[in-house]
Amino acid sequence: MTESSDLRMKRMPLNHGGGHIPALGFGTLIPDPAVTITATRGALEAGFRHFDCAERYRNEREVGEALQAGLVAGGIAREDIFVTTKLWNSNHRPERVEPAFEASLDRLRLNYLDLYLIHTPFAFQPGEEQDPRDQNGNVVYDHGVTLLDIWRAMESLVDHGRCRAIGLSDVGLNELFPLYEAAKIKPAVVQVESHPYLPETDLLEFCKEKRIVLLAFAPLGHGTRPGPLEDPVITAIAARVGKTPAQVLLAWAVQRGTALLTTPRSAARARENFDISALPEDALDEIKGIQVRQRFNEVVKTGSPGFIARGS
């Protein structure tokens, strides 16, 4: 097996359930339903086998349709793909967790999930309104439920056998550490924004120590300009190794020990993002030396998703 295929096909062991998560993941945060379907099919055809969804994205039905059609067309078994979705903030009351899970499963047309995540640690006012606001436009939070309360309900999903692993998204060590200590079923995955401008080194080291997979979203900086894709260190390495800046950033993420999510919307871009190969050590050292520090999504501070338009 070549170095290139090593990265493309890398699968990381989960600390619960004995499964593995493909390091290269396709994120489905795409507002347009038709593009969701074509992009998901394109990612599957390019080689992606890890698909990350969310109740909050409002397109689980389209992702499910694309996956079902793609699996049949490609002769791919359900067991050969890894599907994640997420519990949204307005469903954090323990009695709402299982119904929300079942609704997502139904929309995705699946009979089990590989991974279910708490989308953010912030509980919103329970109900069907995903973005509850008061008359002043402020988020209405639910202070009557704790993260551990939600986690206990998540654990019961695993106990019932329809969800193989559980984890968290948009958390820091301050939330993760006490939950890890109290949890009966330990978090298998923690999904956070991470790229050379936000390396999350301390969180990554903790995750490695506890055998938790750190799953990086926005590894390309969410297309922000200027951002990592245009960083002179990244572009110089890309020219030197004969790869695109995106391929350099994705290879760096896998080589440092994280899984990642990328959201190519065309088949050509999906093939580009999947075609990564190992970077030399000197390139990794140069990327480690980047001093810019920038977060592109403020969801960790409020629970409101920074990459989704308000009211969507």
GROMACS .gro file of C-alpha atoms in nm:
model
  312
    1MET     CA    1   0.000   0.000   0.000
    2THR     CA    2   0.139   0.341  -0.095
    3GLU     CA    3   0.164   0.642   0.134
    4SER     CA    4  -0.110   0.807  -0.074
    5SER     CA    5  -0.357   0.523  -0.025
    6ASP     CA    6  -0.257   0.502   0.341
    7LEU     CA    7  -0.401   0.848   0.403
    8ARG     CA    8  -0.704   0.810   0.178
    9MET     CA    9  -0.808   0.482   0.333
   10LYS     CA   10  -0.704   0.547   0.692
   11ARG     CA   11  -0.959   0.432   0.949
   12MET     CA   12  -0.931   0.524   1.316
   13PRO     CA   13  -1.045   0.290   1.595
   14LEU     CA   14  -1.330   0.399   1.820
   15ASN     CA   15  -1.306   0.345   2.195
   16HIS     CA   16  -1.656   0.196   2.209
   17GLY     CA   17  -1.826  -0.063   1.995
   18GLY     CA   18  -1.516  -0.190   1.822
   19GLY     CA   19  -1.577   0.008   1.503
   20HIS     CA   20  -1.354   0.235   1.300
   21ILE     CA   21  -1.421   0.581   1.157
   22PRO     CA   22  -1.272   0.671   0.816
   23ALA     CA   23  -1.036   0.964   0.862
   24LEU     CA   24  -1.162   1.140   0.549
   25GLY     CA   25  -1.520   1.251   0.600
   26PHE     CA   26  -1.775   1.434   0.387
   27GLY     CA   27  -1.967   1.708   0.569
   28THR     CA   28  -2.323   1.772   0.453
   29LEU     CA   29  -2.375   2.134   0.561
   30ILE     CA   30  -2.517   2.238   0.222
   31PRO     CA   31  -2.820   2.470   0.217
   32ASP     CA   32  -2.950   2.373  -0.129
   33PRO     CA   33  -3.142   2.040  -0.132
   34ALA     CA   34  -3.058   1.955  -0.495
   35VAL     CA   35  -2.689   2.028  -0.442
   36THR     CA   36  -2.697   1.816  -0.124
   37ILE     CA   37  -2.806   1.517  -0.331
   38THR     CA   38  -2.556   1.561  -0.616
   39ALA     CA   39  -2.266   1.646  -0.382
   40THR     CA   40  -2.333   1.346  -0.156
   41ARG     CA   41  -2.346   1.115  -0.459
   42GLY     CA   42  -2.027   1.274  -0.593
   43ALA     CA   43  -1.847   1.223  -0.262
   44LEU     CA   44  -1.953   0.858  -0.248
   45GLU     CA   45  -1.832   0.802  -0.605
   46ALA     CA   46  -1.501   0.976  -0.529
   47GLY     CA   47  -1.432   0.729  -0.248
   48PHE     CA   48  -1.567   0.895   0.066
   49ARG     CA   49  -1.718   0.644   0.308
   50HIS     CA   50  -1.775   0.873   0.609
   51PHE     CA   51  -2.076   1.106   0.599
   52ASP     CA   52  -2.147   1.366   0.866
   53CYS     CA   53  -2.503   1.497   0.897
   54ALA     CA   54  -2.711   1.696   1.146
   55GLU     CA   55  -3.073   1.757   1.233
   56ARG     CA   56  -2.990   2.129   1.226
   57TYR     CA   57  -2.879   2.119   0.861
   58ARG     CA   58  -3.240   2.039   0.760
   59ASN     CA   59  -3.125   1.811   0.478
   60GLU     CA   60  -3.104   1.463   0.633
   61ARG     CA   61  -3.380   1.347   0.397
   62GLU     CA   62  -3.177   1.449   0.091
   63VAL     CA   63  -2.860   1.290   0.228
   64GLY     CA   64  -3.051   0.968   0.294
   65GLU     CA   65  -3.192   0.968  -0.059
   66ALA     CA   66  -2.847   1.022  -0.210
   67LEU     CA   67  -2.684   0.754   0.003
   68GLN     CA   68  -2.951   0.495  -0.073
   69ALA     CA   69  -2.924   0.556  -0.447
   70GLY     CA   70  -2.545   0.569  -0.437
   71LEU     CA   71  -2.508   0.248  -0.242
   72VAL     CA   72  -2.729   0.060  -0.488
   73ALA     CA   73  -2.558   0.210  -0.795
   74GLY     CA   74  -2.210   0.140  -0.661
   75GLY     CA   75  -2.282  -0.201  -0.517
   76ILE     CA   76  -2.174  -0.069  -0.176
   77ALA     CA   77  -2.299  -0.229   0.145
   78ARG     CA   78  -2.441  -0.020   0.430
   79GLU     CA   79  -2.170  -0.167   0.655
   80ASP     CA   80  -1.906  -0.011   0.430
   81ILE     CA   81  -2.010   0.346   0.509
   82PHE     CA   82  -1.998   0.539   0.836
   83VAL     CA   83  -2.286   0.776   0.904
   84THR     CA   84  -2.305   1.038   1.179
   85THR     CA   85  -2.579   1.279   1.272
   86LYS     CA   86  -2.630   1.519   1.560
   87LEU     CA   87  -2.881   1.605   1.832
   88TRP     CA   88  -2.979   1.972   1.810
   89ASN     CA   89  -2.988   2.215   2.104
   90SER     CA   90  -3.368   2.237   2.121
   91ASN     CA   91  -3.389   1.861   2.189
   92HIS     CA   92  -3.161   1.846   2.493
   93ARG     CA   93  -3.428   1.750   2.743
   94PRO     CA   94  -3.367   1.378   2.810
   95GLU     CA   95  -3.721   1.282   2.707
   96ARG     CA   96  -3.667   1.449   2.367
   97VAL     CA   97  -3.341   1.269   2.283
   98GLU     CA   98  -3.476   0.934   2.164
   99PRO     CA   99  -3.758   1.085   1.953
  100ALA     CA  100  -3.507   1.321   1.789
  101PHE     CA  101  -3.273   1.029   1.720
  102GLU     CA  102  -3.553   0.821   1.568
  103ALA     CA  103  -3.667   1.112   1.351
  104SER     CA  104  -3.314   1.159   1.215
  105LEU     CA  105  -3.283   0.786   1.150
  106ASP     CA  106  -3.613   0.791   0.961
  107ARG     CA  107  -3.511   1.090   0.748
  108LEU     CA  108  -3.177   0.925   0.666
  109ARG     CA  109  -3.356   0.599   0.579
  110LEU     CA  110  -3.124   0.398   0.803
  111ASN     CA  111  -3.190   0.137   1.069
  112TYR     CA  112  -2.886   0.226   1.278
  113LEU     CA  113  -2.632   0.506   1.318
  114ASP     CA  114  -2.258   0.463   1.346
  115LEU     CA  115  -2.224   0.780   1.556
  116TYR     CA  116  -2.458   1.028   1.725
  117LEU     CA  117  -2.320   1.358   1.854
  118ILE     CA  118  -2.450   1.629   2.086
  119HIS     CA  119  -2.427   1.913   1.835
  120THR     CA  120  -2.333   2.175   2.096
  121PRO     CA  121  -2.323   2.175   2.478
  122PHE     CA  122  -2.579   2.460   2.485
  123ALA     CA  123  -2.940   2.367   2.561
  124PHE     CA  124  -3.198   2.587   2.389
  125GLN     CA  125  -3.565   2.626   2.481
  126PRO     CA  126  -3.718   2.286   2.399
  127GLY     CA  127  -3.953   2.270   2.105
  128GLU     CA  128  -3.973   2.259   1.728
  129GLU     CA  129  -3.816   2.604   1.681
  130GLN     CA  130  -3.446   2.537   1.621
  131ASP     CA  131  -3.339   2.897   1.680
  132PRO     CA  132  -3.561   3.026   1.964
  133ARG     CA  133  -3.522   3.400   2.028
  134ASP     CA  134  -3.680   3.647   2.267
  135GLN     CA  135  -3.827   3.982   2.167
  136ASN     CA  136  -3.480   4.135   2.170
  137GLY     CA  137  -3.338   3.874   1.935
  138ASN     CA  138  -3.142   3.688   2.205
  139VAL     CA  139  -3.123   3.310   2.215
  140VAL     CA  140  -3.358   3.152   2.470
  141TYR     CA  141  -3.152   2.899   2.662
  142ASP     CA  142  -3.280   2.609   2.873
  143HIS     CA  143  -3.101   2.616   3.209
  144GLY     CA  144  -3.297   2.321   3.346
  145VAL     CA  145  -3.083   2.051   3.189
  146THR     CA  146  -2.713   1.967   3.222
  147LEU     CA  147  -2.472   1.821   2.971
  148LEU     CA  148  -2.452   1.507   3.184
  149ASP     CA  149  -2.834   1.474   3.175
  150ILE     CA  150  -2.820   1.473   2.797
  151TRP     CA  151  -2.528   1.232   2.794
  152ARG     CA  152  -2.717   0.978   3.006
  153ALA     CA  153  -2.996   0.982   2.747
  154MET     CA  154  -2.736   0.938   2.472
  155GLU     CA  155  -2.590   0.639   2.656
  156SER     CA  156  -2.931   0.472   2.658
  157LEU     CA  157  -2.937   0.489   2.276
  158VAL     CA  158  -2.617   0.285   2.265
  159ASP     CA  159  -2.758   0.042   2.522
  160HIS     CA  160  -3.061  -0.011   2.296
  161GLY     CA  161  -2.835  -0.108   2.006
  162ARG     CA  162  -2.937   0.134   1.731
  163CYS     CA  163  -2.644   0.370   1.779
  164ARG     CA  164  -2.295   0.224   1.787
  165ALA     CA  165  -2.105   0.518   1.935
  166ILE     CA  166  -2.172   0.864   2.081
  167GLY     CA  167  -1.975   1.184   2.114
  168LEU     CA  168  -1.979   1.562   2.132
  169SER     CA  169  -1.932   1.858   1.903
  170ASP     CA  170  -1.826   2.218   1.960
  171VAL     CA  171  -1.681   2.160   2.306
  172GLY     CA  172  -1.358   2.251   2.479
  173LEU     CA  173  -1.162   2.073   2.748
  174ASN     CA  174  -1.361   2.256   3.016
  175GLU     CA  175  -1.678   2.071   2.912
  176LEU     CA  176  -1.516   1.750   2.789
  177PHE     CA  177  -1.304   1.661   3.091
  178PRO     CA  178  -1.578   1.649   3.359
  179LEU     CA  179  -1.815   1.468   3.123
  180TYR     CA  180  -1.548   1.212   3.038
  181GLU     CA  181  -1.487   1.147   3.406
  182ALA     CA  182  -1.859   1.098   3.481
  183ALA     CA  183  -1.959   0.907   3.168
  184LYS     CA  184  -2.042   0.537   3.175
  185ILE     CA  185  -1.991   0.519   2.799
  186LYS     CA  186  -1.696   0.741   2.714
  187PRO     CA  187  -1.720   0.987   2.423
  188ALA     CA  188  -1.585   0.818   2.110
  189VAL     CA  189  -1.551   1.133   1.898
  190VAL     CA  190  -1.518   1.505   1.960
  191GLN     CA  191  -1.589   1.726   1.659
  192VAL     CA  192  -1.444   2.078   1.665
  193GLU     CA  193  -1.316   2.341   1.425
  194SER     CA  194  -0.947   2.278   1.360
  195HIS     CA  195  -0.690   2.384   1.099
  196PRO     CA  196  -0.339   2.537   1.112
  197TYR     CA  197  -0.486   2.866   1.239
  198LEU     CA  198  -0.671   2.679   1.519
  199PRO     CA  199  -0.470   2.362   1.589
  200GLU     CA  200  -0.648   2.276   1.919
  201THR     CA  201  -0.326   2.112   2.036
  202ASP     CA  202  -0.424   2.064   2.402
  203LEU     CA  203  -0.759   1.913   2.311
  204LEU     CA  204  -0.595   1.683   2.056
  205GLU     CA  205  -0.341   1.559   2.311
  206PHE     CA  206  -0.619   1.487   2.563
  207CYS     CA  207  -0.817   1.302   2.298
  208LYS     CA  208  -0.518   1.092   2.198
  209GLU     CA  209  -0.452   1.005   2.562
  210LYS     CA  210  -0.814   0.894   2.613
  211ARG     CA  211  -0.848   0.722   2.274
  212ILE     CA  212  -1.107   0.975   2.156
  213VAL     CA  213  -1.106   1.064   1.787
  214LEU     CA  214  -1.077   1.437   1.726
  215LEU     CA  215  -1.282   1.514   1.414
  216ALA     CA  216  -1.186   1.847   1.254
  217PHE     CA  217  -1.444   2.056   1.075
  218ALA     CA  218  -1.353   2.354   0.855
  219PRO     CA  219  -1.004   2.205   0.790
  220LEU     CA  220  -0.976   2.441   0.491
  221GLY     CA  221  -1.095   2.743   0.691
  222HIS     CA  222  -1.449   2.725   0.551
  223GLY     CA  223  -1.332   2.903   0.237
  224THR     CA  224  -1.266   3.225   0.430
  225ARG     CA  225  -1.045   3.476   0.250
  226PRO     CA  226  -0.780   3.534   0.359
  227GLY     CA  227  -0.746   3.198   0.528
  228PRO     CA  228  -0.537   2.880   0.541
  229LEU     CA  229  -0.589   2.804   0.169
  230GLU     CA  230  -0.402   3.124   0.082
  231ASP     CA  231  -0.142   3.108   0.359
  232PRO     CA  232   0.205   3.150   0.203
  233VAL     CA  233   0.341   2.850   0.394
  234ILE     CA  234   0.061   2.628   0.260
  235THR     CA  235   0.082   2.754  -0.098
  236ALA     CA  236   0.462   2.713  -0.102
  237ILE     CA  237   0.437   2.354   0.021
  238ALA     CA  238   0.166   2.282  -0.236
  239ALA     CA  239   0.387   2.406  -0.518
  240ARG     CA  240   0.681   2.204  -0.387
  241VAL     CA  241   0.497   1.871  -0.352
  242GLY     CA  242   0.276   1.906  -0.658
  243LYS     CA  243  -0.055   1.918  -0.471
  244THR     CA  244  -0.323   2.183  -0.424
  245PRO     CA  245  -0.337   2.389  -0.104
  246ALA     CA  246  -0.656   2.202  -0.008
  247GLN     CA  247  -0.481   1.867  -0.046
  248VAL     CA  248  -0.193   1.991   0.170
  249LEU     CA  249  -0.427   2.104   0.450
  250LEU     CA  250  -0.624   1.779   0.446
  251ALA     CA  251  -0.309   1.564   0.447
  252TRP     CA  252  -0.172   1.766   0.742
  253ALA     CA  253  -0.494   1.705   0.936
  254VAL     CA  254  -0.479   1.328   0.887
  255GLN     CA  255  -0.105   1.303   0.951
  256ARG     CA  256  -0.132   1.485   1.285
  257GLY     CA  257  -0.383   1.227   1.402
  258THR     CA  258  -0.726   1.378   1.342
  259ALA     CA  259  -1.017   1.274   1.126
  260LEU     CA  260  -1.166   1.554   0.916
  261LEU     CA  261  -1.475   1.678   0.734
  262THR     CA  262  -1.468   1.855   0.402
  263THR     CA  263  -1.768   1.961   0.193
  264PRO     CA  264  -1.686   1.953  -0.178
  265ARG     CA  265  -1.997   2.048  -0.377
  266SER     CA  266  -1.882   1.919  -0.715
  267ALA     CA  267  -1.764   1.574  -0.822
  268ALA     CA  268  -1.433   1.721  -0.941
  269ARG     CA  269  -1.371   1.888  -0.606
  270ALA     CA  270  -1.463   1.566  -0.424
  271ARG     CA  271  -1.203   1.376  -0.626
  272GLU     CA  272  -0.945   1.646  -0.548
  273ASN     CA  273  -1.018   1.643  -0.175
  274PHE     CA  274  -1.002   1.264  -0.160
  275ASP     CA  275  -0.672   1.244  -0.351
  276ILE     CA  276  -0.434   1.326  -0.068
  277SER     CA  277  -0.089   1.188  -0.001
  278ALA     CA  278   0.158   1.210   0.284
  279LEU     CA  279   0.357   1.528   0.331
  280PRO     CA  280   0.730   1.518   0.412
  281GLU     CA  281   0.836   1.589   0.769
  282ASP     CA  282   0.983   1.929   0.684
  283ALA     CA  283   0.644   2.038   0.547
  284LEU     CA  284   0.471   1.927   0.866
  285ASP     CA  285   0.725   2.127   1.067
  286GLU     CA  286   0.663   2.437   0.855
  287ILE     CA  287   0.287   2.413   0.907
  288LYS     CA  288   0.338   2.366   1.279
  289GLY     CA  289   0.532   2.692   1.275
  290ILE     CA  290   0.242   2.900   1.140
  291GLN     CA  291   0.169   3.168   1.400
  292VAL     CA  292  -0.170   3.299   1.279
  293ARG     CA  293  -0.452   3.218   1.523
  294GLN     CA  294  -0.810   3.254   1.404
  295ARG     CA  295  -1.144   3.085   1.473
  296PHE     CA  296  -1.398   3.105   1.190
  297ASN     CA  297  -1.706   2.971   1.373
  298GLU     CA  298  -1.815   3.118   1.707
  299VAL     CA  299  -2.060   2.836   1.786
  300VAL     CA  300  -1.850   2.725   2.084
  301LYS     CA  301  -1.933   3.053   2.260
  302THR     CA  302  -2.311   3.065   2.209
  303GLY     CA  303  -2.439   2.739   2.062
  304SER     CA  304  -2.564   2.929   1.756
  305PRO     CA  305  -2.414   2.773   1.442
  306GLY     CA  306  -2.181   3.017   1.275
  307PHE     CA  307  -2.198   2.858   0.930
  308ILE     CA  308  -2.580   2.846   0.913
  309ALA     CA  309  -2.778   3.159   0.838
  310ARG     CA  310  -3.012   3.261   1.117
  311GLY     CA  311  -3.366   3.141   1.054
  312SER     CA  312  -3.251   2.867   0.814
   0.00000   0.00000   0.00000
